[in-house]
Short mmCIF file of C-alpha atoms in Angstrom, two decimals:
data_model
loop_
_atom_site.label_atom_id
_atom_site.label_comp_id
_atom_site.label_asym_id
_atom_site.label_seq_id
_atom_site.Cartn_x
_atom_site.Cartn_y
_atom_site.Cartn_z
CA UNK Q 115 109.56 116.43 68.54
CA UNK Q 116 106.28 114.93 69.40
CA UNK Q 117 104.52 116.98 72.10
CA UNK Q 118 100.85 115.65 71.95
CA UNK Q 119 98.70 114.15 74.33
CA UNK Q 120 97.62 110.60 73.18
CA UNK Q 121 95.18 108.75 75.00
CA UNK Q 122 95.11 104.60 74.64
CA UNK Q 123 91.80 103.79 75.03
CA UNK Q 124 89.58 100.57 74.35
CA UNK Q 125 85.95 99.56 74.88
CA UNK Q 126 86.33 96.35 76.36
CA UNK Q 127 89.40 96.02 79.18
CA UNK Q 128 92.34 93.11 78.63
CA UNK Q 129 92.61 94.40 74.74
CA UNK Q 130 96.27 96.03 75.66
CA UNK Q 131 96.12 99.73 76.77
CA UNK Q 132 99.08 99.39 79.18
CA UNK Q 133 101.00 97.11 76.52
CA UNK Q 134 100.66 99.79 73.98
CA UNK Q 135 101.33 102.71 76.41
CA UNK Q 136 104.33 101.73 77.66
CA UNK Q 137 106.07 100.17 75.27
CA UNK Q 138 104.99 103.05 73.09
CA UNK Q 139 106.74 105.54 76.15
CA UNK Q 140 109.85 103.56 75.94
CA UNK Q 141 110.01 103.65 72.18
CA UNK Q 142 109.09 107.53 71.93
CA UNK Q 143 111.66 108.24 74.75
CA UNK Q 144 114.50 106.00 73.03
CA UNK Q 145 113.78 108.34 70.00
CA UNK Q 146 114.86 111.60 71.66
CA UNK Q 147 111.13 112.24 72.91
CA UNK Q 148 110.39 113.77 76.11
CA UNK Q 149 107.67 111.16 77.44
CA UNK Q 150 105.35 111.88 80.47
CA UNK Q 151 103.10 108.73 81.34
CA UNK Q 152 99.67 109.05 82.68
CA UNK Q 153 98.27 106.02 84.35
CA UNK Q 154 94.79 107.01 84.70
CA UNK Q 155 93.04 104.04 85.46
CA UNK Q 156 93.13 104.67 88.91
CA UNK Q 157 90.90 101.18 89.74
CA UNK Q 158 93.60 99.35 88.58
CA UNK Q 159 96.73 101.16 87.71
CA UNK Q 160 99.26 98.61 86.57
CA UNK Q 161 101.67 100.89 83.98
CA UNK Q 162 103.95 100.58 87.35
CA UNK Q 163 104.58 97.38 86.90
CA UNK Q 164 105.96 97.24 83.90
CA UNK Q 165 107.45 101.30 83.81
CA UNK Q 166 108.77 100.46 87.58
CA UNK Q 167 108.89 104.00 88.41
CA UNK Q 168 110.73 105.31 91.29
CA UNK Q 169 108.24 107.40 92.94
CA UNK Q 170 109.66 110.32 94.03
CA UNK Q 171 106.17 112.51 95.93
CA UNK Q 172 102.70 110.91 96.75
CA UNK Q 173 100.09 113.10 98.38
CA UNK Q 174 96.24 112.18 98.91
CA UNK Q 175 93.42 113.39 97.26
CA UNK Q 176 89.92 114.70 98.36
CA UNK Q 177 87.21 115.47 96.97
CA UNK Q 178 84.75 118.27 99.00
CA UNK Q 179 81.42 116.59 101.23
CA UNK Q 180 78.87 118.85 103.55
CA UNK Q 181 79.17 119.36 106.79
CA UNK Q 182 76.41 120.50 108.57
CA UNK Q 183 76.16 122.82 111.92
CA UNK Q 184 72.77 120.94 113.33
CA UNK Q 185 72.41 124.37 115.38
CA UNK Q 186 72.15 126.47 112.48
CA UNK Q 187 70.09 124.68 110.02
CA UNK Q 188 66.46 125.59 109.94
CA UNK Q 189 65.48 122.41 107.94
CA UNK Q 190 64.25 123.97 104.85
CA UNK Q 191 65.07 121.43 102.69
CA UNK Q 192 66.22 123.27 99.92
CA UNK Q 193 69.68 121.62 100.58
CA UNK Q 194 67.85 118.09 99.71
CA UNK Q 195 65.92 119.43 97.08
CA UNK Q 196 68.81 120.28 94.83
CA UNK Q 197 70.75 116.96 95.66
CA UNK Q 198 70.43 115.26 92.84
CA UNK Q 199 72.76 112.47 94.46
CA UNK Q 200 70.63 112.27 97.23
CA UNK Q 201 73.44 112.84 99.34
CA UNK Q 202 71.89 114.77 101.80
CA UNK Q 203 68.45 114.44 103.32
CA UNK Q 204 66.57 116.82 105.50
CA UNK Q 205 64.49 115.02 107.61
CA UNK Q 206 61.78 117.17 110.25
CA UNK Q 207 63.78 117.20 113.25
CA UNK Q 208 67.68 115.71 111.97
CA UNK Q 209 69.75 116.00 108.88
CA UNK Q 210 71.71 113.13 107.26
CA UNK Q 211 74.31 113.12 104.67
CA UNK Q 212 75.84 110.02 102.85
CA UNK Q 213 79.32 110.80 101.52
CA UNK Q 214 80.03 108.33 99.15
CA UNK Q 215 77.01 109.47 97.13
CA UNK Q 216 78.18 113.02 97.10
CA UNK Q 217 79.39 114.38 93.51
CA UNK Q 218 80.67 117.24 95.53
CA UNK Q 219 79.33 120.08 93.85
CA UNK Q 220 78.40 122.35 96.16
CA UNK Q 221 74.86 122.62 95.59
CA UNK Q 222 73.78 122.52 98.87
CA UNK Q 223 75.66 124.92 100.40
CA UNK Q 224 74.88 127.22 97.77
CA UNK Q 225 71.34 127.25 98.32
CA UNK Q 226 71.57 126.93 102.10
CA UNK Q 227 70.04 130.14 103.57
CA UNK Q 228 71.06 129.74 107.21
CA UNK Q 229 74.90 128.94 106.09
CA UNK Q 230 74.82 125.77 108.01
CA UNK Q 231 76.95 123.85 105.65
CA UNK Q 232 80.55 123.89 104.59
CA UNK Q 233 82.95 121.49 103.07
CA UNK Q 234 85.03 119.58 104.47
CA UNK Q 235 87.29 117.06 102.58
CA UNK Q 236 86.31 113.11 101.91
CA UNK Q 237 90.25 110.98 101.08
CA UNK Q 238 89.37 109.23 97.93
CA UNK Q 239 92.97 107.76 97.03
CA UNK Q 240 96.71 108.69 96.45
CA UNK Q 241 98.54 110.31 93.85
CA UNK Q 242 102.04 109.51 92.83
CA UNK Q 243 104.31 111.05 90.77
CA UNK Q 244 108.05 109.87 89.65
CA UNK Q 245 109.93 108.79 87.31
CA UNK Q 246 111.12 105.59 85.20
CA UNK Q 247 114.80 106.79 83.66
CA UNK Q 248 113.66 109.87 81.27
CA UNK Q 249 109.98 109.05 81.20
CA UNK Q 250 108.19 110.93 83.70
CA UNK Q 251 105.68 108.78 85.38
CA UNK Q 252 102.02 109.67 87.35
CA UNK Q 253 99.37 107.64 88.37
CA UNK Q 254 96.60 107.58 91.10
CA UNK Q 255 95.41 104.70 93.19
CA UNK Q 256 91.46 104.66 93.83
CA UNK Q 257 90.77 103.74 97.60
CA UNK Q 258 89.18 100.08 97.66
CA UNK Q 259 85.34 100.53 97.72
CA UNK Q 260 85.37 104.20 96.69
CA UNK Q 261 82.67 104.75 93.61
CA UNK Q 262 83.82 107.88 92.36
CA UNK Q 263 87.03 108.03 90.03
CA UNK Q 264 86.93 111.42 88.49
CA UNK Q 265 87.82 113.45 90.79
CA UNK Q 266 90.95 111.48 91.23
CA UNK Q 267 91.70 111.17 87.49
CA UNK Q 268 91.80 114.94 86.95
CA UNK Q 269 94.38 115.40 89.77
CA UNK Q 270 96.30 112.89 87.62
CA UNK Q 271 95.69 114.44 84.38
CA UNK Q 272 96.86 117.94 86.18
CA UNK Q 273 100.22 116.27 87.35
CA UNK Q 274 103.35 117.15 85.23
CA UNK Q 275 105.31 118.69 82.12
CA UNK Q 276 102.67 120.09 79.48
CA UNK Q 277 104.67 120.81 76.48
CA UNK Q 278 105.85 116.48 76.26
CA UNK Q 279 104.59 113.64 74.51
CA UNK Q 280 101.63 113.10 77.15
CA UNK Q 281 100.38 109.28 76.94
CA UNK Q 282 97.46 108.65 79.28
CA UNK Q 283 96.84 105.06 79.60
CA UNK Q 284 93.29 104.86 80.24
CA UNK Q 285 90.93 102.77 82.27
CA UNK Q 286 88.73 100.57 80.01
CA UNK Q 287 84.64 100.73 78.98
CA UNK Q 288 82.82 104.48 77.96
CA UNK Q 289 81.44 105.65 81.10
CA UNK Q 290 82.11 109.07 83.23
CA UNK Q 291 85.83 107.23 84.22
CA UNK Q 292 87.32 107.37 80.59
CA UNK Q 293 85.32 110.40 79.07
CA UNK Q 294 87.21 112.12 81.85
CA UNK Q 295 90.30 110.79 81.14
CA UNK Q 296 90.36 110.96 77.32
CA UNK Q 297 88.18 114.51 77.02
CA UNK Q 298 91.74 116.55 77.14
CA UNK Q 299 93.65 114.39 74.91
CA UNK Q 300 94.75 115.64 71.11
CA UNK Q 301 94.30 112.33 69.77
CA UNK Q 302 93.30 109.08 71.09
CA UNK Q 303 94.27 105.63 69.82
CA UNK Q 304 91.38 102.82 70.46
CA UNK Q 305 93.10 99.32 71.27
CA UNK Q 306 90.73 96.28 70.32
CA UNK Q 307 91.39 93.03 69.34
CA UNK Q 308 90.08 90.89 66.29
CA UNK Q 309 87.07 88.88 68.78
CA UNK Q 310 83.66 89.06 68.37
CA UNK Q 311 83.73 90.81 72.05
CA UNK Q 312 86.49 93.42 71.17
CA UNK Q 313 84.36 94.44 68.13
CA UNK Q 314 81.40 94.94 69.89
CA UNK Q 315 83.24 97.24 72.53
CA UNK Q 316 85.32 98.42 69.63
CA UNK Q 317 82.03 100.31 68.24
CA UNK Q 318 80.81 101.49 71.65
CA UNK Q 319 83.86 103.39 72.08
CA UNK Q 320 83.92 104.89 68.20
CA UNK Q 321 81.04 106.24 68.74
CA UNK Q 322 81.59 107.83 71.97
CA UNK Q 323 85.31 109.59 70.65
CA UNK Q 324 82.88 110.23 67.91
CA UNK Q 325 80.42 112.24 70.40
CA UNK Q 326 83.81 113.86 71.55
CA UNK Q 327 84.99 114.78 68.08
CA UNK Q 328 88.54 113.91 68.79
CA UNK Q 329 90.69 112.78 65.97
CA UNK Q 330 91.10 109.02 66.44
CA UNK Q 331 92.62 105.88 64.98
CA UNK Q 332 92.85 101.92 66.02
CA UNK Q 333 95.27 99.79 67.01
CA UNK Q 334 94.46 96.17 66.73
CA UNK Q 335 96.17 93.97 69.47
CA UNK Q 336 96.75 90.13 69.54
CA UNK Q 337 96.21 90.02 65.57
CA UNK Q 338 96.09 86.66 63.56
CA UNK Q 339 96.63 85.76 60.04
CA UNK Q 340 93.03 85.20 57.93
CA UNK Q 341 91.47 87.15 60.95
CA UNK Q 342 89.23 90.08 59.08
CA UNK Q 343 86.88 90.52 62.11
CA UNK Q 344 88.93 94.25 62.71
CA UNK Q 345 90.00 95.48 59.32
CA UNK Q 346 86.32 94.60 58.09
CA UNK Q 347 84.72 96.45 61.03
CA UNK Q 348 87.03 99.69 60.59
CA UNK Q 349 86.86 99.75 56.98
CA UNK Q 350 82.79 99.70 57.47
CA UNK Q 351 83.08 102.29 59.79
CA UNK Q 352 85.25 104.79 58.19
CA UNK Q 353 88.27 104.61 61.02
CA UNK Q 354 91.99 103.91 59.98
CA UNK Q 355 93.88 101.35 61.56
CA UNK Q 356 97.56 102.74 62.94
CA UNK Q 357 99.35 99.52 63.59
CA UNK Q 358 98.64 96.26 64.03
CA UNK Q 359 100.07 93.84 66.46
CA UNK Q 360 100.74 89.79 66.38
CA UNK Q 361 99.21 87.52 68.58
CA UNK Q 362 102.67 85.95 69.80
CA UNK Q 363 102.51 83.76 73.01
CA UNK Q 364 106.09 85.52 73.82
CA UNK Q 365 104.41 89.07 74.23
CA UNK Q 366 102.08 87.30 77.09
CA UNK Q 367 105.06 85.76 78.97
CA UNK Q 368 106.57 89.21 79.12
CA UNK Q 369 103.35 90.85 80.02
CA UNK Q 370 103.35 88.31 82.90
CA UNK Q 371 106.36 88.80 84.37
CA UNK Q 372 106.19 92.89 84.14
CA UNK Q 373 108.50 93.10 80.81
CA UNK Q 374 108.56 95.92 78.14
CA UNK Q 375 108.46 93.71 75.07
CA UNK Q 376 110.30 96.85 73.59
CA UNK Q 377 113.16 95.52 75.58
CA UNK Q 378 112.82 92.11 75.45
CA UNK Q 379 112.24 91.24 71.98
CA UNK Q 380 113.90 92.78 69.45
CA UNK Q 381 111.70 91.74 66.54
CA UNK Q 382 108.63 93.50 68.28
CA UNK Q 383 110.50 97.00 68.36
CA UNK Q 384 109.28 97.73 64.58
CA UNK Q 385 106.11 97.86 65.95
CA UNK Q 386 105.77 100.31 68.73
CA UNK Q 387 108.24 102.47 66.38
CA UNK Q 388 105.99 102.52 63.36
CA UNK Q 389 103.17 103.31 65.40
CA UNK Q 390 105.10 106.55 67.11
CA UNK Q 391 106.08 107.24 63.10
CA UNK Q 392 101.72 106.94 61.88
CA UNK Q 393 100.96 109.11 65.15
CA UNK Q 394 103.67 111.52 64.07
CA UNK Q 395 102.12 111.98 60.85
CA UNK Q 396 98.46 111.67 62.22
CA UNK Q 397 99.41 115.31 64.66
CA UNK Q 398 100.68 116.50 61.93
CA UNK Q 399 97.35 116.58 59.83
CA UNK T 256 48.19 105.69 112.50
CA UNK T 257 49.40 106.03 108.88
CA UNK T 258 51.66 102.75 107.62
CA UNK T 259 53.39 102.35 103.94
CA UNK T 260 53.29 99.54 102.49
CA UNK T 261 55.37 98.91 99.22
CA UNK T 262 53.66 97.37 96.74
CA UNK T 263 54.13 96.00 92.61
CA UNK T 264 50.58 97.30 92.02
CA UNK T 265 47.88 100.03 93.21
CA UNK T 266 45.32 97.83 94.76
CA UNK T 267 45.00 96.07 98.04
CA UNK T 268 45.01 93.23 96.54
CA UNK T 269 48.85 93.83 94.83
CA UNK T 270 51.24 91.71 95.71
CA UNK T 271 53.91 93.45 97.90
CA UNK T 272 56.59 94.56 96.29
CA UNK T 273 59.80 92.60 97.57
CA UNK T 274 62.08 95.87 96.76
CA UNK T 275 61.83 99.42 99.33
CA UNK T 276 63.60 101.89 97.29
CA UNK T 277 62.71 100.78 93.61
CA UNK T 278 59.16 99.50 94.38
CA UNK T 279 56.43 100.37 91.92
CA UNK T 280 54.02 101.71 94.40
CA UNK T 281 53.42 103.00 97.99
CA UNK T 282 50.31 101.75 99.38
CA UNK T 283 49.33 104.36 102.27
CA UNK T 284 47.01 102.89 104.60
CA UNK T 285 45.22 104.45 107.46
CA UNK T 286 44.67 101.31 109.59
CA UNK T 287 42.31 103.24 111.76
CA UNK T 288 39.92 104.24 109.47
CA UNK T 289 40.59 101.58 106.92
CA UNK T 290 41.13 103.80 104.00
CA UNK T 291 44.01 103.31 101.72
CA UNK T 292 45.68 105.93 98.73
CA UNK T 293 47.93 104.98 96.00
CA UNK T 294 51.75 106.55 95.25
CA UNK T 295 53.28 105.78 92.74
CA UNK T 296 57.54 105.63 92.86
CA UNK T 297 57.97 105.83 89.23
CA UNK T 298 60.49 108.82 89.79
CA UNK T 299 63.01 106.70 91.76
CA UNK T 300 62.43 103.62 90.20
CA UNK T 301 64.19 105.08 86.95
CA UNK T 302 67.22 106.70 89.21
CA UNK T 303 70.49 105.92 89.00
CA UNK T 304 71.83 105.73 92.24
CA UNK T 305 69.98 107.02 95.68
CA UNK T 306 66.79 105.09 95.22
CA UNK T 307 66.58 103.72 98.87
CA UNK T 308 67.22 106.95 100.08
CA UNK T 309 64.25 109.12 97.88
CA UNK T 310 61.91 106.52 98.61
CA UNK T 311 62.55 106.63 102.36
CA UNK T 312 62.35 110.61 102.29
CA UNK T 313 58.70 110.14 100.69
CA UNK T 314 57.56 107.70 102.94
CA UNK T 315 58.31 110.55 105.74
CA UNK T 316 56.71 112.69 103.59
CA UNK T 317 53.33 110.87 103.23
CA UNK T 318 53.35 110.77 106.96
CA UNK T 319 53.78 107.11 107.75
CA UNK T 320 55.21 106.03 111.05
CA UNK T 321 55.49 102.21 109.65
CA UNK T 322 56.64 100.58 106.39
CA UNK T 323 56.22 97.11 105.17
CA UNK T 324 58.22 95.52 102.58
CA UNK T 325 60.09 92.67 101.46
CA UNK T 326 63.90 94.10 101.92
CA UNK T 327 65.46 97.46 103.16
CA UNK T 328 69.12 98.38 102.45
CA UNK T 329 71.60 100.54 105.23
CA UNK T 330 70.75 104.25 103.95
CA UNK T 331 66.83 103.66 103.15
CA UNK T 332 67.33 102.48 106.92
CA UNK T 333 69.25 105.06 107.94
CA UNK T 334 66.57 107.69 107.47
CA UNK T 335 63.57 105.46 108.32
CA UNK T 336 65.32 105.40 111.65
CA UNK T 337 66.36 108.73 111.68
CA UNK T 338 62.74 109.62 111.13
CA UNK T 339 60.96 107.26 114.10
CA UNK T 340 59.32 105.06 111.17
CA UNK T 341 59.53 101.74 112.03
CA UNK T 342 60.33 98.97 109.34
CA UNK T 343 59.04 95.76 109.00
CA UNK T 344 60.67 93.66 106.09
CA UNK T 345 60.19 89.99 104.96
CA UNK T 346 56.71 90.86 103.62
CA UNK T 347 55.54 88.71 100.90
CA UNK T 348 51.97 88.08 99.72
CA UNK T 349 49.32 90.67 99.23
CA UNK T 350 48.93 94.55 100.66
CA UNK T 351 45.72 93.28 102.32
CA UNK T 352 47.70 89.93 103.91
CA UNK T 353 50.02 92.32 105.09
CA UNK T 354 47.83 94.79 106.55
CA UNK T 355 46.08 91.81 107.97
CA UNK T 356 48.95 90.23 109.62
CA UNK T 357 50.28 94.17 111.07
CA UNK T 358 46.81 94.56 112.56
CA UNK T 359 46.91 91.46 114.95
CA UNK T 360 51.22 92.67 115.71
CA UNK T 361 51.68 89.18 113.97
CA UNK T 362 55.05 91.68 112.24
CA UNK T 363 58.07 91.72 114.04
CA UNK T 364 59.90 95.20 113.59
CA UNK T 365 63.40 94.81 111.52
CA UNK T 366 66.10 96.50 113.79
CA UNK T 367 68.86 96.79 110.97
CA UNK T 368 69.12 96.85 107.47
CA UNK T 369 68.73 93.21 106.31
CA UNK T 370 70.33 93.57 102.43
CA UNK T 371 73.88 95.18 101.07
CA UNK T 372 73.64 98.61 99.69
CA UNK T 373 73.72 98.55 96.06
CA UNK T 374 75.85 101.58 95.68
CA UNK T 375 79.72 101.68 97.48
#
């Protein structure tokens, strides 16, 4: 049985990561698989809504920020001068920090020659684990306003079973928030769709699996009859297409009110199967 | 008495630059003696995030107790007040206007940040 991680990726966001993800879950799980789904985009998780999960364990995350013992620092500066967050500044007589620009690295207690500073831990979000029927289920929920997303998406990526089909639904664009989530993956599938705007994004996020050199294919969502925009753009670029998927107004009534369209309509149940076939064969090579 | 003044070019004659922490240039300005010096703030004009804050740390650094600009986000505040340098935003016009207008206390001093934070 399949026991890869796949990541469902996409340039541009709305092209249908979750729609793929889950419905590909539910059709690797109805074939035997064991599935374990990875909601990283933890700005908007929304795989929930459609897996309904029952969580079963939620705990919070942190991620490390100085604190400083005023009575101990000398106010060197060397804890400033190796910030390159500028999340702590070393003023004359005082020392300020500002914890939402901390990357929490540890730099400056590192350097600091007094040991003034430790870490203490800054709540960033939740993570919660569970399950929907066989599929195992995980996903993290960014705090509103909070900047930083990594360190959240790793303790996602770290939650559950190994050795299973992994699918990590993740968040949209090619910045530090999907590099992190699709770095680990065996394979990722990119999800566009055949407009001028999902092109464009389409090629940002080639070339950055590219950079990554993970084996990758496309899935192109939302497709129409006598539309070439995708086919023409992959077949110029060298990158095989793994399924494609009608536009169908029926899918987006589903997707609106939180339905697998694996369950609900029959005749779309080729699709997500054929595509768990072609990614079969595509670990295989 | 030492006072920064942020500014789009290196002249007295610049126009003030409306930004604090992504200005193109720090007019220092000894408004005892009447001499002035040039910085430039290419360095944190290019950064990514933590602009407000670097430029702030530099204008301690140049040994202002004053700073005149246009606006001045909550951390570039933070550690102009954490440092005794008084702010004075809503500057427009030229350096020398500026100057000028500080000289005769025609400035009132900005007691809190007076723009969002671009950053969280």
């Amino acid at each position: 049985m399949l026991d890869i991680t796949v990541a469902i990726a996409s340039g541009k966001g709305g092209t249908g990561k979750t729609t793929v993800s889950s419905n590909l879950a539910l059709a690797a799980s109805r074939a035997g698989c064991e599935v374990y789904y990875v909601d990283c985009d933890v700005e908007e998780p929304n795989g929930h809504l459609f897996l309904k999960p029952r969580i079963t364990g939620a705990r919070h995350i942190h991620v490390p920020v100085p604190a400083v013992d005023e009575e101990k620092c000398t106010h060197c500066g060397l804890c400033s001068e190796i910030c390159q967050y500028s999340a702590i500044v070393c003023l004359e007589k005082t020392i300020l920090t500002f914890d939402k620009m901390c990357h929490g690295c540890g730099g400056c207690a590192y350097v600091c020659p007094a040991g003034a500073i430790s870490e203490r831990g800054r709540d960033i979000g939740v993570l919660e684990e569970g399950h929907s029927g066989p599929i195992g289920f995980v996903h993290g929920r960014l705090t509103i306003g909070e900047a930083m997303s990594p360190p959240l998406i790793k303790a996602v990526l770290a939650a559950g079973k190994k050795d299973v089909l992994r699918i990590i639904d993740s968040p949209p664009g090619t910045s530090c928030p999907v590099i992190t989530s699709i770095k680990s993956a065996d394979y990722v599938i990119l999800v566009t769709e055949p407009t001028p705007f999902g092109i464009n994004d389409l090629g940002l996020a080639i070339d950055m699996v590219r950079e990554l050199g993970i084996p990758f294919s496309v899935v192109v969502n939302r497709s129409e009859a006598g539309n070439h925009l995708a086919g023409d753009y992959c077949r110029e670029r060298g990158v095989g297409i793994l399924a494609e998927i009608p536009d169908d107004r029926r899918v987006a009534e589903a997707y609106s009110v939180g339905e697998l369209v694996f369950d609900t309509l029959p005749d779309f149940r080729g699709y997500f199967t054929d595509l768990l076939i072609s990614l079969g064969k595509e670990a295989k090579r | 008495m030492k006072t920064v003044v942020t500014a789009q070019g290196q002249y007295l004659d610049s126009l003030v630059d409306l930004r604090f922490g992504r200005c193109s240039w720090f007019i220092v300005a000894d408004t005892k003696t009447g001499r002035f010096k040039a910085v430039s703030n290419e360095k944190n004009y290019e950064s990514s995030q933590g602009a407000g804050i670097q430029a702030a740390n530099n204008v301690t650094r140049l040994g202002a107790q004053s700073v005149i600009t246009g606006h001045c986000g909550p951390k570039a505040f933070r550690v102009l007040q954490a440092a005794g340098i008084k702010v004075y935003s809503g500057g427009g016009g030229t350096v020398a206007e500026m100057l000028d207008r500080f000289k005769k206390g025609d400035l009132k001093e900005t007691e809190t940040a007076d723009v969002e934070g671009h950053w969280a």
